[in-house]
PDB file of C-alpha atoms in Angstrom:
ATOM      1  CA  UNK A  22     115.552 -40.383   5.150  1.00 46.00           C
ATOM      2  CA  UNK A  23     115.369 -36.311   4.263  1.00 53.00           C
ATOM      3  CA  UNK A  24     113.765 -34.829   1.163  1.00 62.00           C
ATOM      4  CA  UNK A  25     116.411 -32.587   1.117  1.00 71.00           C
ATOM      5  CA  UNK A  26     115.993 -30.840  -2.074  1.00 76.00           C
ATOM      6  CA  UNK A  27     119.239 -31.499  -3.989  1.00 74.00           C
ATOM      7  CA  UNK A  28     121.201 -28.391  -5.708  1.00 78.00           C
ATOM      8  CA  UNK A  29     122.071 -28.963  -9.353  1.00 78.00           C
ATOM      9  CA  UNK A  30     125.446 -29.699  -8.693  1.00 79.00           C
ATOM     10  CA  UNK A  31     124.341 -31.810  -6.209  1.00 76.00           C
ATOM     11  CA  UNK A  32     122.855 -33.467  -8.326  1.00 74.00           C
ATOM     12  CA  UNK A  33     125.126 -34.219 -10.659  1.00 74.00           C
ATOM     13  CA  UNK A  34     127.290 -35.071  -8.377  1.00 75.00           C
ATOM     14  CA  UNK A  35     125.451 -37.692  -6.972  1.00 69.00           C
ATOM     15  CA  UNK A  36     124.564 -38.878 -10.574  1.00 69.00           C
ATOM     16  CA  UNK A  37     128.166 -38.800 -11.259  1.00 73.00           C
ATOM     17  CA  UNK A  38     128.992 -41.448  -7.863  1.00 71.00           C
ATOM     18  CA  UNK A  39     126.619 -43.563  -8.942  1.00 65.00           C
ATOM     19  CA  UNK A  40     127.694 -44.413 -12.281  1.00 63.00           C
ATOM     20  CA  UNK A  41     131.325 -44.269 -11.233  1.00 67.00           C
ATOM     21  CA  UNK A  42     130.177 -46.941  -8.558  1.00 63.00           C
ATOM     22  CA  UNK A  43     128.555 -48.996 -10.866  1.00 59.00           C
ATOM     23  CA  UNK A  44     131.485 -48.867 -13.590  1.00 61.00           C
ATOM     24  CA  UNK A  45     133.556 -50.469 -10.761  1.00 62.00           C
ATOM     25  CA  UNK A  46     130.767 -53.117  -9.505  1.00 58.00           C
ATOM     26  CA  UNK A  47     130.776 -54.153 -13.387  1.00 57.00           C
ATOM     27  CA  UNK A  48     134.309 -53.894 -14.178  1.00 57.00           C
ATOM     28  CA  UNK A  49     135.434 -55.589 -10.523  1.00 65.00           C
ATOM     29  CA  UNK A  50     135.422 -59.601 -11.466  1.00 68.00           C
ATOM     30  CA  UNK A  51     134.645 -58.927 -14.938  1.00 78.00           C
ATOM     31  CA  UNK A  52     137.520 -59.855 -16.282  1.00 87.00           C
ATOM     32  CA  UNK A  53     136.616 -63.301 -14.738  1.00 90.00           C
ATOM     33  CA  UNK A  54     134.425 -63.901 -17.489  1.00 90.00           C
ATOM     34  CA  UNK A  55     136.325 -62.503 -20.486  1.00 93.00           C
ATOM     35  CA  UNK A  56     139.156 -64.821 -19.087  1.00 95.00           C
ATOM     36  CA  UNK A  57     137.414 -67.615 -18.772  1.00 95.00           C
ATOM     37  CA  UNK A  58     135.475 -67.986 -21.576  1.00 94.00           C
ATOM     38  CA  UNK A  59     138.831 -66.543 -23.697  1.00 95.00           C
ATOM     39  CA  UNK A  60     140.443 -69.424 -22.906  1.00 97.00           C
ATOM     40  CA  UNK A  61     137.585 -72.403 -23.098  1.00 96.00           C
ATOM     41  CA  UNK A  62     136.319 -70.809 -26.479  1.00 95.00           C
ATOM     42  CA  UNK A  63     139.621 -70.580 -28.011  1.00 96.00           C
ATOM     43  CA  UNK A  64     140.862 -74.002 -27.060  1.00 97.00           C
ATOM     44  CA  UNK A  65     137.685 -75.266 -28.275  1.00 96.00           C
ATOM     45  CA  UNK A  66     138.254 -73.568 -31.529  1.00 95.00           C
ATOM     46  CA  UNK A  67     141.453 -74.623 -31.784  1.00 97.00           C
ATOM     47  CA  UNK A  68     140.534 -78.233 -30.996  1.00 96.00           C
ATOM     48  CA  UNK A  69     138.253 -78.414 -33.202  1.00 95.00           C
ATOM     49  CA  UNK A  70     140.240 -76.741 -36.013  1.00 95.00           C
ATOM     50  CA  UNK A  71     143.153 -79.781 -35.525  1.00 96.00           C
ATOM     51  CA  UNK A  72     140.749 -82.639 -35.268  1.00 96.00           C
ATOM     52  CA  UNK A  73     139.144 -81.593 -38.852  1.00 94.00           C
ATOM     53  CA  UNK A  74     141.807 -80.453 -40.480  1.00 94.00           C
ATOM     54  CA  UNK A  75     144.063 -83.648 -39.510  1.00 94.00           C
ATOM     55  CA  UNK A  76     141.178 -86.012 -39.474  1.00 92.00           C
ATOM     56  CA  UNK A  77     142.162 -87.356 -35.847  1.00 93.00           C
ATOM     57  CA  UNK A  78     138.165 -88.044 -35.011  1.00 92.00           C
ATOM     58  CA  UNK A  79     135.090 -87.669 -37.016  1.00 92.00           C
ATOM     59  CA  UNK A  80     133.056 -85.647 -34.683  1.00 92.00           C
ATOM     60  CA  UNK A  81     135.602 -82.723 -34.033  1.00 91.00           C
ATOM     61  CA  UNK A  82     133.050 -81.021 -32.053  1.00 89.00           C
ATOM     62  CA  UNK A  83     133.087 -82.564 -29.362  1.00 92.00           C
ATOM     63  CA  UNK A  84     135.587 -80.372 -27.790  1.00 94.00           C
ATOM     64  CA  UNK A  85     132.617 -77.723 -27.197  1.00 92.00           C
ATOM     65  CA  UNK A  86     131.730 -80.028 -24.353  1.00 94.00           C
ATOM     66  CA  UNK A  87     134.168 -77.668 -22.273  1.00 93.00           C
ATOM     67  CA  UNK A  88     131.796 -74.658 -22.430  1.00 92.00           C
ATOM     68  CA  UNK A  89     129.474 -76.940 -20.608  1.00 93.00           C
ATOM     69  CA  UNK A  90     131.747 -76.879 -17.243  1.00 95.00           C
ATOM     70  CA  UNK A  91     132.659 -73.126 -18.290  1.00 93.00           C
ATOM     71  CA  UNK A  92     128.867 -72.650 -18.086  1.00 90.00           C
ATOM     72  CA  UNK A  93     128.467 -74.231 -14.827  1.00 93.00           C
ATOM     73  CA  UNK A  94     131.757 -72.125 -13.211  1.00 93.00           C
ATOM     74  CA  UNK A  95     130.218 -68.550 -14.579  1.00 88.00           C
ATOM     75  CA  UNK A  96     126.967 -69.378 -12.865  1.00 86.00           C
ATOM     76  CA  UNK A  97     128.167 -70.120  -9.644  1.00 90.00           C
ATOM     77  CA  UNK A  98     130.793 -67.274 -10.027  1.00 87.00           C
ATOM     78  CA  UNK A  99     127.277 -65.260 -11.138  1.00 81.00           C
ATOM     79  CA  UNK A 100     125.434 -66.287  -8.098  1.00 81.00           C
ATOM     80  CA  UNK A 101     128.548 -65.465  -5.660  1.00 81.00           C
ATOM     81  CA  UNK A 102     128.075 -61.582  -6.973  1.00 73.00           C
ATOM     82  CA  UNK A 103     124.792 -61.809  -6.788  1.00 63.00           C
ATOM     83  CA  UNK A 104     124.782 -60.524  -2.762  1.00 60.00           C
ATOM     84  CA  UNK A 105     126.755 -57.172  -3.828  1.00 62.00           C
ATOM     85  CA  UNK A 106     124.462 -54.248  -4.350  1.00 61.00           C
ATOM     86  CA  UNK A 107     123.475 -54.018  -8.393  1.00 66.00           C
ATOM     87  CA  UNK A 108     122.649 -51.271  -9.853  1.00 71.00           C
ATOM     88  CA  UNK A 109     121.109 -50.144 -12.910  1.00 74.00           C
ATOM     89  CA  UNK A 110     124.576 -50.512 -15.168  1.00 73.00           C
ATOM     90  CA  UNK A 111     125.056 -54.031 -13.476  1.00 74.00           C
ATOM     91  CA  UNK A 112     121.745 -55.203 -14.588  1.00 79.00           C
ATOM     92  CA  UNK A 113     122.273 -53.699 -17.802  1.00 81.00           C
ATOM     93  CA  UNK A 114     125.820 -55.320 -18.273  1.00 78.00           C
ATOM     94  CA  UNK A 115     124.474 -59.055 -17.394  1.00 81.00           C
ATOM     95  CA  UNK A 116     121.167 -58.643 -19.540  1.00 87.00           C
ATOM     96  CA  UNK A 117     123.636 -57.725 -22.575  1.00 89.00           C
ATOM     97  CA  UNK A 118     125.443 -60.894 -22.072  1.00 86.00           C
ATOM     98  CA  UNK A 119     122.209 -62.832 -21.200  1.00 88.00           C
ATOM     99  CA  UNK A 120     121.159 -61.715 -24.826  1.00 91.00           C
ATOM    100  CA  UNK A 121     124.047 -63.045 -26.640  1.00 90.00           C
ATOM    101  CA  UNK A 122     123.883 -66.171 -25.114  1.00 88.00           C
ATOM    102  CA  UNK A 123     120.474 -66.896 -26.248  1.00 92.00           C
ATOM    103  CA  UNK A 124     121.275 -65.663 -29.086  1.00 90.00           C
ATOM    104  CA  UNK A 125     124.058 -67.594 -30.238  1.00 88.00           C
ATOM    105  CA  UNK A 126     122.219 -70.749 -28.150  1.00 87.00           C
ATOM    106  CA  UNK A 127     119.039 -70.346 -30.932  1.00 89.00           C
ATOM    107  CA  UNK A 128     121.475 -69.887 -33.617  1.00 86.00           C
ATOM    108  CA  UNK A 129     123.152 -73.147 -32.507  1.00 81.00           C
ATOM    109  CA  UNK A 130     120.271 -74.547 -32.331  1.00 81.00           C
ATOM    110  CA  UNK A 131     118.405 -74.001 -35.445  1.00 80.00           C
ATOM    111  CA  UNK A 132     121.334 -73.531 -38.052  1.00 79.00           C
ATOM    112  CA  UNK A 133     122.730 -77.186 -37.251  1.00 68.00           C
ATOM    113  CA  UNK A 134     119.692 -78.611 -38.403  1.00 63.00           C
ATOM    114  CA  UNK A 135     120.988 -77.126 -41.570  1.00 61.00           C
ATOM    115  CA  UNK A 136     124.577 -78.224 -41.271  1.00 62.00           C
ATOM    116  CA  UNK A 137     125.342 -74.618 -41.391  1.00 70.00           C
ATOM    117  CA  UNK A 138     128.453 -72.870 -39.984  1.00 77.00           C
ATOM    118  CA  UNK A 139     127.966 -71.024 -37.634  1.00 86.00           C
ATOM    119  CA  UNK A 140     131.012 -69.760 -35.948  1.00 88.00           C
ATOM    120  CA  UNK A 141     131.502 -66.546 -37.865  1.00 91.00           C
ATOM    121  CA  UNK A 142     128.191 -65.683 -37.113  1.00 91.00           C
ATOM    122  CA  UNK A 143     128.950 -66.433 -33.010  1.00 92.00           C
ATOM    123  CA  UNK A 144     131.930 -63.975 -33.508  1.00 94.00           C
ATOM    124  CA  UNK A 145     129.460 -61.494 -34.833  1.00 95.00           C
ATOM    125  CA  UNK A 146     127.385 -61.773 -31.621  1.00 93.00           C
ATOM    126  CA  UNK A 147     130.465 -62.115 -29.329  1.00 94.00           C
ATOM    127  CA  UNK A 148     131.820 -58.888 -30.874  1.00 96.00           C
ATOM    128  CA  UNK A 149     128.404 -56.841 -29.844  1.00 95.00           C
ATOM    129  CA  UNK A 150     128.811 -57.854 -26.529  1.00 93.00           C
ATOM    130  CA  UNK A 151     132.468 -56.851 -26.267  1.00 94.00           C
ATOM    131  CA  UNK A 152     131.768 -53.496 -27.839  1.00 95.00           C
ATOM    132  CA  UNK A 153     129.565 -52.292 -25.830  1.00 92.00           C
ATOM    133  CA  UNK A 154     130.211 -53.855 -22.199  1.00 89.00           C
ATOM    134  CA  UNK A 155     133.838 -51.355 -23.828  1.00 91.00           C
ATOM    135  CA  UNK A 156     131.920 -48.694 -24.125  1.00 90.00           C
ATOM    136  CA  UNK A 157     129.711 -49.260 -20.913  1.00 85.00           C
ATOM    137  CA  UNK A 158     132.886 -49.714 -18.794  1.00 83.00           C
ATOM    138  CA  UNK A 159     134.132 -47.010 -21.001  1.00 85.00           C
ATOM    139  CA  UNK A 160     137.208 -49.230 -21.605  1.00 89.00           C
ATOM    140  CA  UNK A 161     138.676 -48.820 -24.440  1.00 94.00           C
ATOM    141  CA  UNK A 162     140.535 -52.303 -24.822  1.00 95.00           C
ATOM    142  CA  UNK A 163     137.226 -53.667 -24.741  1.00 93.00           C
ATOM    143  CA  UNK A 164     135.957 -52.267 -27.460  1.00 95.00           C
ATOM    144  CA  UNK A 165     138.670 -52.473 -29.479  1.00 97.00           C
ATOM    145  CA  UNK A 166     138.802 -56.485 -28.841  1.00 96.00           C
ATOM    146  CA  UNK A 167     134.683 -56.026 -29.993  1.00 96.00           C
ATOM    147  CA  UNK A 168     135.982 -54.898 -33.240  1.00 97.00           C
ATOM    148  CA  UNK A 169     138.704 -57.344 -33.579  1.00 97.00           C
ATOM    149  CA  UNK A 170     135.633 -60.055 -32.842  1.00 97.00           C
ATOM    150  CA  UNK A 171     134.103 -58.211 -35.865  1.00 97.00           C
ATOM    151  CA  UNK A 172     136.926 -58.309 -37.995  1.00 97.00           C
ATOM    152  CA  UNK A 173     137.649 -62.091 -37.423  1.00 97.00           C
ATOM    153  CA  UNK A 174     133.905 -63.114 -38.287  1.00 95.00           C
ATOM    154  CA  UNK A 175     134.283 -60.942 -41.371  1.00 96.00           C
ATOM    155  CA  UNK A 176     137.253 -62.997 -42.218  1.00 96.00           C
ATOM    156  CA  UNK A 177     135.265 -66.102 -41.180  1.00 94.00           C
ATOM    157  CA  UNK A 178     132.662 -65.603 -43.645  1.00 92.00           C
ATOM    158  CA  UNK A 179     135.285 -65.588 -46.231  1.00 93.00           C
ATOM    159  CA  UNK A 180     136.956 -68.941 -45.580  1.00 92.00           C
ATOM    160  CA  UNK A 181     136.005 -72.686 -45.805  1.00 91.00           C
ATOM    161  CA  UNK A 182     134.605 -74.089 -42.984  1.00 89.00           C
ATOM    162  CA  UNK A 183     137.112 -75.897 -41.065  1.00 92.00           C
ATOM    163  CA  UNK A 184     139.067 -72.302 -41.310  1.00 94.00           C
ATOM    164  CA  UNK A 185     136.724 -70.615 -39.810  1.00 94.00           C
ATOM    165  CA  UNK A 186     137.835 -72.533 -36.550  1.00 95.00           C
ATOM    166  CA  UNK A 187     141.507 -71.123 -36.494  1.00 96.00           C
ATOM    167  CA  UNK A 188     140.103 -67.653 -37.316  1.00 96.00           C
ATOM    168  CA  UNK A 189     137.923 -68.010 -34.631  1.00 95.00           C
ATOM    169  CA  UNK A 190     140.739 -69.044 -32.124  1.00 96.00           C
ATOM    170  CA  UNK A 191     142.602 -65.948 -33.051  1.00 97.00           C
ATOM    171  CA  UNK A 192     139.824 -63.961 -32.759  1.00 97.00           C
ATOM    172  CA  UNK A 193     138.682 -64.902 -29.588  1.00 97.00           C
ATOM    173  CA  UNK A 194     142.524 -64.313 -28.641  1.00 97.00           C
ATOM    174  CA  UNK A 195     142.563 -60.621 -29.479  1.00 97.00           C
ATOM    175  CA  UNK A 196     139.254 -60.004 -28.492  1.00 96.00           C
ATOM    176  CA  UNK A 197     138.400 -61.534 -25.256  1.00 95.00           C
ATOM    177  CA  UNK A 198     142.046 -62.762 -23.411  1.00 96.00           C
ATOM    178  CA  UNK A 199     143.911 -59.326 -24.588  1.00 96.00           C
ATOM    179  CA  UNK A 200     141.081 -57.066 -23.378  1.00 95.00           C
ATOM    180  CA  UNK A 201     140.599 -59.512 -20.413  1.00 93.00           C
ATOM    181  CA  UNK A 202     144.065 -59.769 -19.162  1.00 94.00           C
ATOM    182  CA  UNK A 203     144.050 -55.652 -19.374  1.00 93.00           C
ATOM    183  CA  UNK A 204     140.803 -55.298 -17.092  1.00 90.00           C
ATOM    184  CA  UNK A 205     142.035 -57.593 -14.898  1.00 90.00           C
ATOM    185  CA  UNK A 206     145.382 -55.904 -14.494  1.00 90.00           C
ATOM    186  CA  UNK A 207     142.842 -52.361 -14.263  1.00 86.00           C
ATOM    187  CA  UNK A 208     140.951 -54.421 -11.213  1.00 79.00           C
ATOM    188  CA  UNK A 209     144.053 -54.466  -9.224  1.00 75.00           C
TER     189      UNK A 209
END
């Protein structure tokens, strides 16, 4: 390997590779995720919305057992990637998403001690990691679908409980499966 002293242009050039590179590591498969978990979180809210609302079983949340095979299918997806070269942005992109999951996991697990609801807060925290994975990928659908996460949990705050469920479902709708169908279609 030289020490080649690089020009400024150079430089930037080489700065400007890099991050391209790692916008397309982060964006290739991501869509995987926003799919995924589009589609297990709003059929769980939805489940759970028509259970309580109808009365059809007195512990409606037990539909959230499907994030537990969701769970297991992003980690081995996870651990596939894993061999590709990371870079700084990748790292960056899964600690983001690392943080909102153990964030909404301590918020599940201390406000249900309190029979608190807690999904409009969730949409808060899925909505910050939509935003800026957006603005990381610099893809704009993205962080519009963070805003219509934010939107929906402001709406969730302001409606009784079992609500909150079908706002939730809609939200997750515009703001991971809309955004995710788009980066997917981008991957291609």
């Amino acid at each position: 390997m030289s020490n080649k002293e690089l020009s400024q242009d150079e430089s930037l050039a080489l700065i400007t590779d890099m991050i391209g590179q790692a916008k397309r590591n982060v964006a290739k498969g991501g869509s995987f995720y926003f799919l995924l978990w589009g589609w297990v979180v709003m059929l769980a809210n939805l489940g759970h919305y028509l259970i309580a609302k109808y009365d059809w079983y007195e512990h409606p949340y037990i539909v959230w057992v499907l994030t537990i095979p969701a769970a297991i299918a992003s980690m081995i997806y996870g651990a596939k990637r894993e061999g590709s070269v990371r870079s700084h942005l990748d790292r960056m992109y899964s600690q983001i998403w690392l943080s909102v999951f153990i964030g909404v996991i301590i918020i599940l697990f201390f406000t249900t001690n309190e029979n608190y609801d807690t999904n409009a807060i969730i949409l808060t925290f899925a909505g910050i990691g939509t935003f800026i994975s957006g603005q990381a990928l610099r893809f704009s659908p993205l962080t519009m679908g963070g805003i219509a996460l934010w939107v929906a949990s402001i709406i969730a705050f302001n409606m009784d409980p079992i609500d909150q469920y079908l706002v939730g479902a809609i939200g997750i709708l515009a703001g991971y499966l809309v955004p995710g169908y788009l980066l997917r279609k981008a991957e291609k």
